Coordinates of C-alpha atoms in Angstrom, one line a residue:
X16 CA 0.0 0.0 0.0
X17 CA 1.3 3.5 -0.9
X18 CA 0.6 6.6 1.1
X19 CA 1.3 10.0 -0.5
X20 CA 1.6 13.4 1.3
X21 CA 2.6 16.8 0.1
X22 CA 5.6 18.7 1.5
X23 CA 6.1 22.4 1.0
X24 CA 9.3 24.5 1.5
X25 CA 8.3 25.1 5.1
X26 CA 8.4 21.3 5.8
X27 CA 11.9 20.9 4.4
X28 CA 13.4 22.1 7.7
X29 CA 12.4 18.9 9.3
X30 CA 13.8 16.6 6.6
X31 CA 17.3 15.5 5.9
X32 CA 19.6 17.4 3.5
X33 CA 19.0 16.7 -0.1
X34 CA 22.0 15.5 -2.2
X35 CA 20.9 18.0 -5.0
X36 CA 20.5 21.7 -4.5
X37 CA 17.0 22.9 -4.4
X38 CA 15.8 26.4 -5.0
X39 CA 12.5 28.1 -4.9
X40 CA 9.1 26.9 -3.6
X41 CA 9.0 23.1 -4.1
X42 CA 6.0 20.9 -4.0
X43 CA 6.8 17.3 -3.5
X44 CA 4.8 14.1 -3.1
X45 CA 6.2 11.7 -0.5
X46 CA 5.2 8.1 -1.0
X47 CA 5.5 5.7 1.9
X48 CA 6.3 2.4 0.3
X49 CA 6.2 0.3 3.3
X50 CA 8.5 0.7 5.1
X51 CA 10.7 3.1 3.1
X52 CA 9.8 6.8 2.4
X53 CA 10.4 7.7 -1.2
X54 CA 10.3 11.2 -2.7
X55 CA 8.8 11.6 -6.1
X56 CA 9.3 14.9 -8.1
X57 CA 6.3 16.6 -9.7
X58 CA 6.4 18.1 -13.1
X59 CA 9.7 19.9 -13.7
X60 CA 10.6 20.4 -10.1
X61 CA 13.7 18.9 -8.9
X62 CA 13.7 16.1 -6.2
X63 CA 13.3 17.4 -2.7
X64 CA 14.6 16.1 0.6
X65 CA 13.3 12.8 2.0
X66 CA 15.0 9.7 3.4
X67 CA 13.9 7.2 6.1
X68 CA 15.9 4.1 6.8
X69 CA 14.5 0.7 7.6
X70 CA 15.5 -0.8 10.9
X71 CA 14.9 -4.4 11.9
X72 CA 15.3 -5.7 15.4
X73 CA 16.7 -9.2 15.7
X74 CA 15.5 -10.6 19.0
X75 CA 18.0 -13.3 20.0
X76 CA 17.3 -16.0 22.5
X77 CA 18.6 -19.5 22.1
X78 CA 20.3 -18.7 18.8
X79 CA 23.5 -17.0 19.8
X80 CA 25.4 -17.4 16.6
X81 CA 26.0 -15.7 13.2
X82 CA 26.4 -18.7 11.0
X83 CA 23.2 -20.4 9.7
X84 CA 21.0 -17.9 11.5
X85 CA 17.8 -16.9 9.6
X86 CA 17.1 -13.8 11.7
X87 CA 20.4 -12.2 10.5
X88 CA 19.9 -13.5 7.0
X89 CA 16.4 -11.9 6.8
X90 CA 17.4 -8.7 8.4
X91 CA 20.4 -8.2 6.1
X92 CA 18.2 -8.5 3.0
X93 CA 15.5 -6.2 4.2
X94 CA 17.0 -3.4 6.4
X95 CA 19.4 -0.5 6.3
X96 CA 20.1 -0.9 10.0
X97 CA 20.0 -4.0 12.1
X98 CA 19.6 -4.2 15.8
X99 CA 20.8 -7.6 17.3
X100 CA 19.1 -7.6 20.7
X101 CA 19.6 -9.9 23.7
X102 CA 17.5 -9.4 26.8
X103 CA 18.3 -10.7 30.2
X104 CA 14.8 -11.6 31.1
X105 CA 14.2 -11.5 34.9
X106 CA 11.8 -14.5 34.6
X107 CA 14.9 -16.6 33.9
X108 CA 16.3 -15.9 37.3
X109 CA 13.4 -16.8 39.6
X110 CA 12.4 -20.2 41.0
X111 CA 11.3 -23.2 39.1
X112 CA 7.5 -23.8 38.8
X113 CA 6.9 -26.6 41.2
X114 CA 9.8 -26.9 43.7
X115 CA 11.1 -23.3 43.5
X116 CA 14.7 -24.3 42.7
X117 CA 16.7 -21.6 41.0
X118 CA 15.9 -21.6 37.4
X119 CA 19.3 -20.6 36.1
X120 CA 22.3 -21.8 38.0
X121 CA 25.9 -20.5 38.1
X122 CA 27.4 -22.8 35.4
X123 CA 24.8 -22.1 32.7
X124 CA 24.9 -18.4 33.5
X125 CA 28.7 -18.3 33.2
X126 CA 28.4 -20.1 29.9
X127 CA 25.7 -17.7 28.7
X128 CA 27.7 -14.6 29.6
X129 CA 30.7 -16.0 27.7
X130 CA 28.5 -16.7 24.8
X131 CA 27.1 -13.2 24.9
X132 CA 30.6 -11.7 25.0
X133 CA 31.7 -13.9 22.1
X134 CA 28.7 -12.9 20.0
X135 CA 29.3 -9.3 20.6
X136 CA 32.9 -9.6 19.6
X137 CA 31.9 -11.4 16.3
X138 CA 29.3 -8.7 15.6
X139 CA 31.7 -5.9 16.2
X140 CA 34.2 -7.5 13.8
X141 CA 31.5 -7.5 11.1
X142 CA 30.6 -3.9 11.6
X143 CA 27.7 -4.3 14.0
X144 CA 27.2 -4.8 17.8
X145 CA 25.0 -6.6 20.2
X146 CA 22.5 -4.5 22.0
X147 CA 22.0 -5.7 25.5
X148 CA 19.1 -4.9 27.9
X149 CA 17.9 -6.2 31.2
X150 CA 14.1 -6.6 31.1
X151 CA 11.2 -8.6 29.6
X152 CA 11.8 -8.8 25.8
X153 CA 8.3 -7.6 25.0
X154 CA 8.8 -4.5 27.0
X155 CA 12.3 -3.9 25.7
X156 CA 11.2 -4.3 22.1
X157 CA 8.3 -1.8 22.7
X158 CA 10.8 0.8 24.2
X159 CA 13.2 0.4 21.2
X160 CA 10.4 0.8 18.6
X161 CA 9.4 3.9 20.4
X162 CA 12.9 5.2 20.7
X163 CA 14.1 4.5 17.1
X164 CA 10.9 5.4 15.3
X165 CA 12.0 3.7 12.1
X166 CA 11.6 0.0 13.0
X167 CA 10.0 -1.8 10.1
X168 CA 10.1 -5.3 11.6
X169 CA 11.0 -7.5 14.5
X170 CA 12.3 -11.0 13.7
X171 CA 13.0 -14.0 16.0
X172 CA 13.3 -17.7 16.1
X173 CA 10.2 -19.6 17.4
X174 CA 10.5 -21.9 20.4
X175 CA 8.4 -24.9 21.4
X176 CA 7.5 -24.5 25.1
X177 CA 5.1 -22.3 27.0
X178 CA 7.3 -19.7 28.7
X179 CA 9.1 -19.0 25.5
X180 CA 5.8 -18.9 23.6
X181 CA 4.5 -16.4 26.1
X182 CA 7.3 -14.1 25.2
X183 CA 6.6 -14.5 21.5
X184 CA 2.9 -13.7 22.0
X185 CA 3.9 -10.6 24.0
X186 CA 6.3 -9.4 21.2
X187 CA 3.7 -10.0 18.6
X188 CA 1.1 -8.0 20.5
X189 CA 3.4 -5.1 21.0
X190 CA 4.3 -5.0 17.3
X191 CA 0.6 -5.2 16.3
X192 CA -0.2 -2.3 18.5
X193 CA 2.7 -0.3 17.2
X194 CA 2.1 -1.3 13.5
X195 CA 5.4 -3.1 13.1
X196 CA 5.8 -6.3 11.1
X197 CA 6.9 -9.6 12.7
X198 CA 9.0 -12.2 10.9
X199 CA 9.4 -15.5 12.6
X200 CA 11.5 -18.5 11.6
X201 CA 12.4 -22.0 12.8
X202 CA 16.0 -22.9 13.3
X203 CA 16.6 -24.9 16.4
X204 CA 16.4 -28.4 14.9
X205 CA 18.2 -30.5 12.3
X206 CA 15.1 -31.1 10.2
X207 CA 12.9 -28.1 9.7
X208 CA 9.5 -28.3 11.3
X209 CA 7.8 -27.6 7.9
X210 CA 9.7 -30.6 6.3
X211 CA 8.4 -33.3 8.6
X212 CA 6.6 -36.1 6.7
X213 CA 3.5 -35.9 8.9
X214 CA 0.3 -34.0 7.9
X215 CA 0.1 -32.3 11.3
X216 CA 2.2 -32.2 14.5
X217 CA -0.5 -34.1 16.2
X218 CA 0.4 -37.1 14.0
X219 CA 4.0 -37.2 15.3
X220 CA 4.7 -40.8 16.3
X221 CA 5.0 -41.4 20.1
X222 CA 7.9 -43.7 19.6
X223 CA 11.3 -42.4 18.5
X224 CA 12.2 -45.2 16.1
X225 CA 9.0 -44.7 14.1
X226 CA 9.8 -41.0 13.9
X227 CA 13.4 -41.6 12.9
X228 CA 12.5 -44.0 10.1
X229 CA 9.9 -41.7 8.6
X230 CA 12.1 -38.7 8.7
X231 CA 15.2 -40.3 7.4
X232 CA 13.4 -41.9 4.4
X233 CA 11.1 -39.0 3.5
X234 CA 12.7 -35.7 4.6
X235 CA 15.9 -33.9 3.9
X236 CA 18.1 -31.6 5.9
X237 CA 18.1 -28.1 4.4
X238 CA 21.4 -26.5 3.4
X239 CA 22.9 -24.0 5.8
X240 CA 22.2 -20.3 5.3
X241 CA 25.3 -18.2 4.3
X242 CA 27.3 -16.5 7.0
X243 CA 27.6 -12.8 6.3
X244 CA 31.1 -11.2 6.2
X245 CA 29.7 -7.8 7.1
X246 CA 26.5 -6.8 8.8
X247 CA 24.4 -3.7 8.6
X248 CA 25.3 -1.2 11.3
X249 CA 23.2 -0.1 14.3
X250 CA 21.1 3.0 14.0
X251 CA 23.1 6.1 15.1
X252 CA 23.0 7.0 18.7
X253 CA 21.7 3.7 20.0
X254 CA 23.3 2.7 23.3
X255 CA 24.7 -0.9 23.2
X256 CA 24.4 -1.7 26.9
X257 CA 26.8 -3.6 29.1
X258 CA 27.0 -7.3 29.6
X259 CA 25.9 -7.9 33.2
X260 CA 28.1 -9.8 35.7
X261 CA 27.0 -12.8 37.7
X262 CA 26.7 -10.5 40.7
X263 CA 24.4 -8.2 38.8
X264 CA 22.0 -11.2 38.3
X265 CA 22.3 -12.2 42.0
X266 CA 24.6 -15.2 41.2
X267 CA 28.0 -16.2 42.4
X268 CA 30.9 -17.0 40.0
X269 CA 31.5 -20.8 40.1
X270 CA 34.9 -22.2 40.7
X271 CA 36.7 -24.3 38.1
X272 CA 37.2 -27.9 39.0
X273 CA 40.2 -29.5 37.3
X274 CA 38.3 -32.9 37.2
X275 CA 35.6 -31.5 35.0
X276 CA 34.7 -33.3 31.8
X277 CA 33.5 -30.0 30.3
X278 CA 36.2 -27.4 30.9
X279 CA 35.0 -25.4 27.9
X280 CA 33.8 -21.8 27.4
X281 CA 30.6 -20.6 25.8
X282 CA 30.3 -18.9 22.5
X283 CA 30.0 -19.6 18.8
X284 CA 33.8 -19.4 18.2
X285 CA 34.4 -22.0 20.9
X286 CA 31.7 -24.3 19.5
X287 CA 33.2 -24.1 16.0
X288 CA 36.6 -24.7 17.5
X289 CA 35.3 -27.8 19.4
X290 CA 33.9 -29.3 16.2
X291 CA 37.2 -28.7 14.4
X292 CA 39.0 -30.5 17.2
X293 CA 36.6 -33.4 17.5
X294 CA 36.2 -34.0 13.8
X295 CA 39.2 -32.8 11.8
X296 CA 42.1 -32.5 14.3
X297 CA 41.7 -35.7 16.2
X298 CA 39.3 -37.9 14.2
X299 CA 37.5 -38.6 17.5
X300 CA 34.2 -38.6 15.8
X301 CA 35.2 -41.8 13.9
X302 CA 35.1 -43.7 17.3
X303 CA 32.2 -41.8 18.9
X304 CA 29.8 -44.8 19.0
X305 CA 32.4 -46.8 21.0
X306 CA 33.4 -44.1 23.4
X307 CA 30.1 -42.1 24.0
X308 CA 29.3 -43.9 27.3
X309 CA 32.5 -42.7 28.9
X310 CA 32.7 -41.0 32.3
X311 CA 36.1 -39.3 32.5
X312 CA 37.7 -36.8 30.0
X313 CA 36.7 -34.3 27.4
X314 CA 36.8 -36.4 24.2
X315 CA 34.7 -39.5 25.1
X316 CA 31.8 -37.6 23.5
X317 CA 31.2 -34.6 21.2
X318 CA 30.3 -32.2 24.1
X319 CA 28.2 -30.2 21.6
X320 CA 25.2 -30.1 23.9
X321 CA 25.9 -26.9 25.8
X322 CA 26.5 -25.0 22.6
X323 CA 23.5 -26.5 20.9
X324 CA 21.3 -25.5 23.9
X325 CA 22.2 -21.9 23.5
X326 CA 22.2 -21.9 19.7
X327 CA 26.0 -21.2 19.5
X328 CA 26.2 -23.9 16.9
X329 CA 23.7 -25.0 14.3
X330 CA 22.6 -28.6 14.1
X331 CA 22.6 -28.2 10.3
X332 CA 26.2 -27.1 10.4
X333 CA 27.2 -30.2 12.4
X334 CA 25.3 -32.4 10.0
X335 CA 26.9 -31.0 6.9
X336 CA 30.3 -31.2 8.5
X337 CA 29.7 -34.8 9.2
X338 CA 28.7 -35.4 5.6
X339 CA 31.9 -33.7 4.5
X340 CA 33.9 -35.8 6.9
X341 CA 32.3 -38.9 5.6
X342 CA 33.2 -37.9 2.0
X343 CA 36.8 -37.0 2.8
X344 CA 37.8 -39.4 5.5
X345 CA 35.5 -42.2 6.7
X346 CA 31.8 -43.0 7.1
X347 CA 30.9 -45.5 9.8
X348 CA 28.4 -46.2 12.6
X349 CA 30.1 -43.5 14.7
X350 CA 29.7 -40.7 12.2
X351 CA 26.0 -41.8 11.7
X352 CA 25.5 -42.0 15.5
X353 CA 26.1 -38.3 15.9
X354 CA 23.3 -37.6 13.5
X355 CA 21.2 -40.2 15.2
X356 CA 21.5 -38.3 18.5
X357 CA 20.8 -34.9 16.8
X358 CA 17.6 -36.6 15.6
X359 CA 16.7 -37.5 19.3
X360 CA 17.1 -33.8 20.1
X361 CA 14.8 -32.9 17.2
X362 CA 12.3 -35.5 18.4
X363 CA 11.9 -34.0 21.9
X364 CA 11.4 -30.5 20.3
X365 CA 8.6 -31.9 18.2
X366 CA 7.1 -33.9 21.1
X367 CA 7.0 -30.5 23.0
X368 CA 5.1 -29.0 20.1
X369 CA 2.7 -31.9 20.1
X370 CA 1.9 -32.2 23.8
X371 CA 2.5 -28.6 25.1
X372 CA 2.4 -28.3 28.8
X373 CA 1.8 -32.0 29.4
X374 CA 5.6 -32.1 29.1
X375 CA 5.7 -30.6 32.6
X376 CA 2.7 -32.2 34.3
X377 CA 3.1 -34.9 36.9
X378 CA 1.1 -37.5 34.9
X379 CA 3.3 -36.8 31.8
X380 CA 2.4 -37.6 28.2
X381 CA 0.7 -40.9 29.1
X382 CA -1.7 -39.3 31.7
X383 CA -0.5 -42.0 34.1
X384 CA -1.1 -41.6 37.9
X385 CA 1.9 -42.8 40.0
X386 CA 2.0 -42.2 43.8
X387 CA 5.3 -40.1 43.7
X388 CA 6.9 -39.2 47.0
X389 CA 8.2 -35.8 47.9
X390 CA 10.5 -36.8 50.7
X391 CA 13.0 -33.9 51.0
X392 CA 15.4 -35.9 53.1
X393 CA 15.8 -38.4 50.3
X394 CA 15.9 -35.7 47.7
X395 CA 18.6 -33.8 49.5
X396 CA 20.6 -37.0 49.8
X397 CA 20.3 -37.6 46.1
X398 CA 21.2 -34.1 45.0
X399 CA 24.1 -33.8 47.4
X400 CA 25.6 -37.2 46.5
X401 CA 25.0 -38.7 49.9
X402 CA 22.8 -41.7 49.1
X403 CA 25.4 -44.3 50.1
X404 CA 25.3 -45.7 46.5
X405 CA 28.7 -44.7 45.1
X406 CA 27.9 -44.7 41.4
X407 CA 25.0 -42.4 42.0
X408 CA 26.8 -40.2 44.5
X409 CA 29.9 -39.7 42.2
X410 CA 27.7 -38.5 39.4
X411 CA 25.7 -36.1 41.5
X412 CA 28.9 -34.6 43.0
X413 CA 30.3 -34.1 39.6
X414 CA 27.2 -32.3 38.6
X415 CA 27.2 -30.1 41.7
X416 CA 30.7 -28.8 41.2
X417 CA 31.0 -28.7 37.4
X418 CA 27.5 -28.3 36.0
X419 CA 28.1 -31.3 33.8
X420 CA 27.4 -35.1 33.9
X421 CA 27.9 -37.8 31.4
X422 CA 25.0 -39.2 29.5
X423 CA 25.5 -42.5 31.2
X424 CA 25.4 -40.8 34.6
X425 CA 22.2 -38.9 33.8
X426 CA 20.2 -42.0 33.0
X427 CA 21.4 -43.8 36.1
X428 CA 20.7 -41.0 38.6
X429 CA 17.3 -40.4 37.0
X430 CA 16.4 -44.0 37.2
X431 CA 17.5 -44.1 40.8
X432 CA 15.4 -41.1 41.8
X433 CA 12.3 -42.2 40.1
X434 CA 12.4 -46.1 40.4
X435 CA 14.5 -46.7 43.5
X436 CA 13.5 -43.7 45.6
X437 CA 10.1 -43.2 44.1
X438 CA 10.4 -39.4 44.2
X439 CA 8.5 -37.1 42.0
X440 CA 10.3 -36.9 38.7
X441 CA 9.9 -33.1 38.6
X442 CA 12.2 -32.7 41.5
X443 CA 15.0 -34.2 39.4
X444 CA 14.0 -32.4 36.3
X445 CA 14.0 -29.0 38.0
X446 CA 17.3 -29.7 39.7
X447 CA 18.8 -30.6 36.4
X448 CA 17.3 -27.4 35.0
X449 CA 19.0 -25.4 37.7
X450 CA 22.5 -26.9 37.4
X451 CA 23.1 -28.4 33.9
X452 CA 25.3 -26.2 31.7
X453 CA 23.6 -27.8 28.7
X454 CA 20.0 -27.6 29.9
X455 CA 17.6 -27.7 27.0
X456 CA 14.0 -27.6 28.2
X457 CA 12.6 -30.1 25.7
X458 CA 15.4 -32.7 26.1
X459 CA 15.6 -32.4 29.8
X460 CA 11.9 -32.8 30.5
X461 CA 11.4 -35.3 27.7
X462 CA 14.1 -37.5 29.1
X463 CA 12.9 -37.3 32.7
X464 CA 9.4 -38.3 31.5
X465 CA 11.0 -41.2 29.7
X466 CA 12.9 -42.3 32.8
X467 CA 9.8 -42.0 34.9
X468 CA 7.9 -44.3 32.6
X469 CA 5.3 -41.6 31.6
X470 CA 6.9 -40.3 28.4
X471 CA 7.9 -41.8 25.0
X472 CA 9.2 -45.1 26.3
X473 CA 7.4 -47.9 24.5
X474 CA 8.3 -50.3 27.4
X475 CA 7.0 -50.3 30.9
X476 CA 8.9 -50.6 34.2
X477 CA 12.3 -49.9 32.8
X478 CA 14.8 -49.7 35.6
X479 CA 18.6 -49.4 35.9
X480 CA 20.6 -51.6 38.2
X481 CA 23.0 -49.3 40.0
X482 CA 25.5 -51.9 40.8
X483 CA 25.6 -53.6 37.4
X484 CA 25.8 -50.2 35.7
X485 CA 28.7 -49.2 37.9
X486 CA 30.5 -52.5 37.1
X487 CA 29.7 -52.1 33.4
X488 CA 30.8 -48.6 32.9
X489 CA 33.3 -48.0 35.7
X490 CA 34.7 -51.5 36.1
X491 CA 37.7 -50.7 38.2
X492 CA 36.0 -47.9 40.2
X493 CA 38.3 -45.1 39.0
X494 CA 35.4 -42.7 38.3
X495 CA 33.9 -43.3 41.7
X496 CA 37.2 -42.7 43.5
X497 CA 37.7 -39.6 41.4
X498 CA 34.6 -37.9 42.9
X499 CA 34.3 -39.7 46.3
X500 CA 37.8 -39.2 47.8
X501 CA 36.6 -40.7 51.1
X502 CA 36.5 -44.1 49.3
X503 CA 39.8 -43.8 47.5
X504 CA 41.4 -46.5 49.5
X505 CA 38.8 -49.2 48.5
X506 CA 40.5 -50.9 45.6
X507 CA 38.9 -52.1 42.4
X508 CA 35.2 -52.8 41.8
X509 CA 34.5 -53.2 45.6
X510 CA 34.2 -49.4 45.7
X511 CA 30.8 -49.7 44.1
X512 CA 29.3 -51.8 47.1
X513 CA 31.1 -50.6 50.3
X514 CA 28.1 -51.7 52.4
X515 CA 28.9 -55.4 51.5
X516 CA 32.5 -55.2 52.7
X517 CA 33.7 -56.6 56.0
X518 CA 34.4 -54.4 59.0
X519 CA 38.1 -55.3 58.6
X520 CA 38.1 -54.2 54.9
X521 CA 36.3 -51.0 55.7
X522 CA 38.7 -50.3 58.6
X523 CA 41.7 -50.9 56.3
X524 CA 40.3 -48.4 53.8
X525 CA 39.6 -45.8 56.6
X526 CA 35.9 -46.0 55.9
X527 CA 33.2 -46.0 58.6
X528 CA 29.7 -46.3 57.1
X529 CA 27.3 -43.8 58.6
X530 CA 30.2 -41.5 59.5
X531 CA 32.8 -41.0 56.8
X532 CA 30.4 -42.3 54.1
X533 CA 26.6 -42.8 54.3
X534 CA 25.0 -46.2 54.6
X535 CA 22.7 -46.7 51.6
X536 CA 19.3 -45.0 51.7
X537 CA 17.9 -47.9 49.8
X538 CA 19.3 -51.3 48.6
X539 CA 17.4 -52.8 45.7
X540 CA 17.1 -56.6 45.8
X541 CA 18.3 -57.1 42.3
X542 CA 21.6 -55.5 43.1
X543 CA 22.7 -58.6 45.1
X544 CA 23.1 -60.6 41.9
X545 CA 26.1 -58.5 41.0
X546 CA 27.8 -58.0 44.4
X547 CA 31.2 -59.4 44.4
X548 CA 31.3 -59.9 40.7
X549 CA 34.4 -58.6 38.8
X550 CA 34.0 -57.0 35.4
X551 CA 36.7 -57.8 32.9
X552 CA 36.3 -54.4 31.3
X553 CA 34.5 -53.1 28.2
X554 CA 36.3 -55.0 25.6
X555 CA 36.5 -58.7 24.6
X556 CA 39.7 -60.5 25.7
X557 CA 42.6 -59.6 23.5
X558 CA 41.1 -56.3 22.2
X559 CA 42.3 -53.0 23.5
X560 CA 40.4 -49.8 23.6
X561 CA 40.7 -46.3 25.1
X562 CA 40.7 -46.0 28.9
X563 CA 37.5 -45.4 30.7
X564 CA 35.5 -46.6 27.7
X565 CA 32.5 -48.8 28.8
X566 CA 31.2 -51.8 27.0
X567 CA 28.5 -51.3 24.5
X568 CA 25.0 -52.9 24.6
X569 CA 24.2 -53.1 20.9
X570 CA 22.5 -50.5 18.7
X571 CA 19.8 -49.7 21.2
X572 CA 19.2 -46.1 20.2
X573 CA 20.2 -42.9 21.9
X574 CA 22.0 -43.8 25.0
X575 CA 19.7 -41.9 27.2
X576 CA 17.3 -44.4 28.7
X577 CA 17.4 -47.2 26.2
X578 CA 18.2 -50.8 27.0
X579 CA 17.4 -54.3 25.9
X580 CA 16.2 -55.5 29.3
X581 CA 13.9 -54.0 31.9
X582 CA 16.5 -54.2 34.6
X583 CA 20.1 -53.2 33.6

């Protein structure tokens, strides 16, 4: 639609200087060709003054990258000025919905602040900057539209869960009220939402394997969007804003623990560096399937999850790098397995779109009533690593001091909380939300529902055997001794079951149950079948493998909560 107005010489004082000299009384028609103002000369009169630039606000949330980012791609094509905006939303720093645990813990906050700093540096290097504000995005966007006056559109990536969708609704309402266009896009998954081979999201299969087979046979991963070498500048006079400190957000700066399996920093540049290391520098990706259940060290798994959760790296970028690696070096089960796990991440996103807030409800996706307990004494023992079950305690202590836990550890401590202790699964999910550096709302809650037996698990009564798991994946007890120094004198696999040792053996190891280390809060009857058994290690006799690499259990799907038996 075109709107035309007349400007006389008196109006010229309020317009910008014209590149051509103008004399005399000038009558001009100004046409607003949404959203640019164009000046059209009438008759023989020379062109008069008129210029209004287009400004697009790019609201960034979990997409803290420049590569393969549609909000930047769209803005660069349609604007003269681009405002990359990140808001520190106060709603992210309150309590969780059910048990009022802190929603954002110190490790994820540090990773976020590093990612923000890294993105700002990258934007400055490309002629732009990151505008930072503290406040609700919908209110910040309204203030910027009012302040700048020339905003033609606001663009952002869509999310899948209710709190994020509430923000999107608020931004859309503000833009509608202020007559600003909204451009939304989808960019958090490997396969685009619009490319799924299902007529509607309600037809999404409730079993991952069915989903995977349909998608792999009928859909394609889209190519990456180009990474701009330069970006349009900010509008003149716009204050960039400072990156807050942890103290500004009422958090403390966490200490670095040298035992951490994730000693990495946040940010797009760090994510791309990690991929370069894991794929091209070390070829570690070629043995990923054999090492992914490790417990100690940085390279037993990709460690992409924290960067994926904040959008510092695109899943499509990972996919196309894998395909390039397969063309140039090798293609095997390990290279495929990285894609396989990216598909699991996709699946939980789409499950959230299908089921909405049922993802967070106590009955889960299956609407199943289970008499969960809320015993805070048991819960505190679990979260503090004081259950008296060493394999559980070691994992929980690692999480508490590093913000990270292996995939193998997560499935075990989740099974222990829900199946052995019978505690409300939401207690565990909210504690993970608080502490995990790689917390992703869909994956976290989807996996906890799975573990609790009320999610996308096709089998009922799945339960992990803590003693067998410890023997399978930490056969000599090195991981347990790493995190439970009070047990460091117990040699070999005996460290997994100190309650079964004689008084003499405990005394020799300087361990007093109930004093220096807790007695177990629960002992499952099935554990006894494995007490005293020695595990020969993860590899068949005569075959060597990397240290701390657990044995595999077949191609049982993503290693989070899959098994061939009900009681592992």
